PDB file of C-alpha atoms in Angstrom:
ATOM      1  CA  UNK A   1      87.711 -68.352  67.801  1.00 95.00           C
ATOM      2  CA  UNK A   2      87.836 -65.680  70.188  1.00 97.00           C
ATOM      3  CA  UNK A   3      90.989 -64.842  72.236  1.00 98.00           C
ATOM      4  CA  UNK A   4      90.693 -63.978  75.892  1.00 97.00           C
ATOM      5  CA  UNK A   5      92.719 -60.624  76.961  1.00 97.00           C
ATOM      6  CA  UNK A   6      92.890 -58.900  80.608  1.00 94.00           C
ATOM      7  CA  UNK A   7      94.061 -56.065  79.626  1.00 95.00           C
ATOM      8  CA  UNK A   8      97.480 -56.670  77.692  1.00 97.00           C
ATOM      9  CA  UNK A   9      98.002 -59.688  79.386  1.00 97.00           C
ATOM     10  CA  UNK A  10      97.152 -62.888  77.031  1.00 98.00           C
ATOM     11  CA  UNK A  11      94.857 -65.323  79.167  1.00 98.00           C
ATOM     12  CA  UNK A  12      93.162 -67.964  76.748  1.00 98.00           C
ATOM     13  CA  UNK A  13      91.247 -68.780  73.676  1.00 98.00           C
ATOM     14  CA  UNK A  14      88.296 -70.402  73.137  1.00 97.00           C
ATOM     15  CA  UNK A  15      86.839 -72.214  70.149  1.00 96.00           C
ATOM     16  CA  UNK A  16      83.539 -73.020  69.107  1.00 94.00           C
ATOM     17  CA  UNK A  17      82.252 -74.713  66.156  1.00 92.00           C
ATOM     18  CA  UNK A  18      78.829 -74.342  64.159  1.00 90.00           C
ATOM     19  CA  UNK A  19      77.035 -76.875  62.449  1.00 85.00           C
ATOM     20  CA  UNK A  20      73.206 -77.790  61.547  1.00 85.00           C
ATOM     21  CA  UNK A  21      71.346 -80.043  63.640  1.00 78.00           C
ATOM     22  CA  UNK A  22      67.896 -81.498  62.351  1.00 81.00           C
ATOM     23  CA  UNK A  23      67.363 -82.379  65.768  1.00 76.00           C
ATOM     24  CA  UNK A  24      67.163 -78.786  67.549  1.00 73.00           C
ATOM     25  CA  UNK A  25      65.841 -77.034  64.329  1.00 79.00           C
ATOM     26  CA  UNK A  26      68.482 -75.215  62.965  1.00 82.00           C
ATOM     27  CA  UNK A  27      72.339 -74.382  64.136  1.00 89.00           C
ATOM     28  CA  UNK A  28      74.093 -75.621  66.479  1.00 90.00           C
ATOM     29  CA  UNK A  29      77.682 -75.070  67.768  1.00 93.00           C
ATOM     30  CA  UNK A  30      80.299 -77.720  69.910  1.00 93.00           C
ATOM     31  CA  UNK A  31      82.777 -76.301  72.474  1.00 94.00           C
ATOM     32  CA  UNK A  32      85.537 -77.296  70.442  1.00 94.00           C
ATOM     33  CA  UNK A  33      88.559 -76.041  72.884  1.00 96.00           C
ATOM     34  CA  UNK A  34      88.638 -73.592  76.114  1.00 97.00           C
ATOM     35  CA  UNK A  35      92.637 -72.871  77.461  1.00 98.00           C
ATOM     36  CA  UNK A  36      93.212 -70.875  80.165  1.00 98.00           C
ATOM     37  CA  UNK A  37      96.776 -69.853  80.898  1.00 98.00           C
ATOM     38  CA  UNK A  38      97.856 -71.741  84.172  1.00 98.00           C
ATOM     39  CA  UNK A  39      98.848 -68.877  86.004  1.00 97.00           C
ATOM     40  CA  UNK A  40      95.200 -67.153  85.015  1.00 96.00           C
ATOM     41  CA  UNK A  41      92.850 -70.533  86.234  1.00 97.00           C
ATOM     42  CA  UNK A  42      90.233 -70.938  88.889  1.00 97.00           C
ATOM     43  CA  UNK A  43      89.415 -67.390  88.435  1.00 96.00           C
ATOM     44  CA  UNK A  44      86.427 -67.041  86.218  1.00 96.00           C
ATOM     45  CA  UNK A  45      87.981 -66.306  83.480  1.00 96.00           C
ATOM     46  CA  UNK A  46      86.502 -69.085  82.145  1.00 95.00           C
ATOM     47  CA  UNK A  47      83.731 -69.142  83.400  1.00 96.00           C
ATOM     48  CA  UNK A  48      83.586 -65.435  81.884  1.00 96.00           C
ATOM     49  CA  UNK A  49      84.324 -66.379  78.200  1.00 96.00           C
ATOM     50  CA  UNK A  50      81.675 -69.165  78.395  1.00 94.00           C
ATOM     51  CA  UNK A  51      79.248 -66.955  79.300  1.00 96.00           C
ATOM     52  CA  UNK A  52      80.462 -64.275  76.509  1.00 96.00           C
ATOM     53  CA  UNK A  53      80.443 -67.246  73.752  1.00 95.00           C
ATOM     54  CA  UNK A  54      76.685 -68.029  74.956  1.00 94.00           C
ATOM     55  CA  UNK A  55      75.542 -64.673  74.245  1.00 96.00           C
ATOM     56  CA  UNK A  56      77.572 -64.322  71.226  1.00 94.00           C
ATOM     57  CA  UNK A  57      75.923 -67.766  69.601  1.00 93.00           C
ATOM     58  CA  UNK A  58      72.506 -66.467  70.756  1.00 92.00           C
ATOM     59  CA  UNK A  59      72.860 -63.539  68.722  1.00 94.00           C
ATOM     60  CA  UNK A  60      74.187 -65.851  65.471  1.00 91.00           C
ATOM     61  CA  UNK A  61      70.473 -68.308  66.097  1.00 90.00           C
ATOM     62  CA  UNK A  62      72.694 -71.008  67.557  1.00 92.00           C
ATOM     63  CA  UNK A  63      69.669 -73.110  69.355  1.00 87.00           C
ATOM     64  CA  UNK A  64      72.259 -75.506  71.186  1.00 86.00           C
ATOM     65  CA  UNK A  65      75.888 -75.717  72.128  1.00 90.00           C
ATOM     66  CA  UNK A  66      77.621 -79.353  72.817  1.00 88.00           C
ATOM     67  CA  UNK A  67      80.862 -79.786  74.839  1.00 82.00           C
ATOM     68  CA  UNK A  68      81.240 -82.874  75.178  1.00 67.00           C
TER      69      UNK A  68
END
């Protein structure tokens, strides 16, 4: 779980999962929840902390992340 901060100002969390999957060879992760504040949407923040949480489950061998 990793909160999402703009400076002091609380805009999110987002939650991802790990697991072991036969099927792509080792760990995998599911999107388990992404919240945005209202007042914070439709400005990449989002988009932002996806992109963080990618890079961060690279780094920890995660070979696929569901969100479905």
């Amino acid at each position: 779980m990793w909160l999402i901060y703009d400076g002091p100002a609380f805009l999110g969390y987002i939650i991802l999962t790990r697991g072991f999957s036969f099927a792509f060879h080792g760990h995998d992760a599911f999107l388990d929840e992404l919240y945005i504040v209202p007042a914070y949407r439709r400005r990449g923040f989002g988009r932002r902390a996806m992109a963080f949480v990618e890079q961060e489950a690279c780094e920890m061998g995660v070979k696929a992340i569901d969100g479905t």
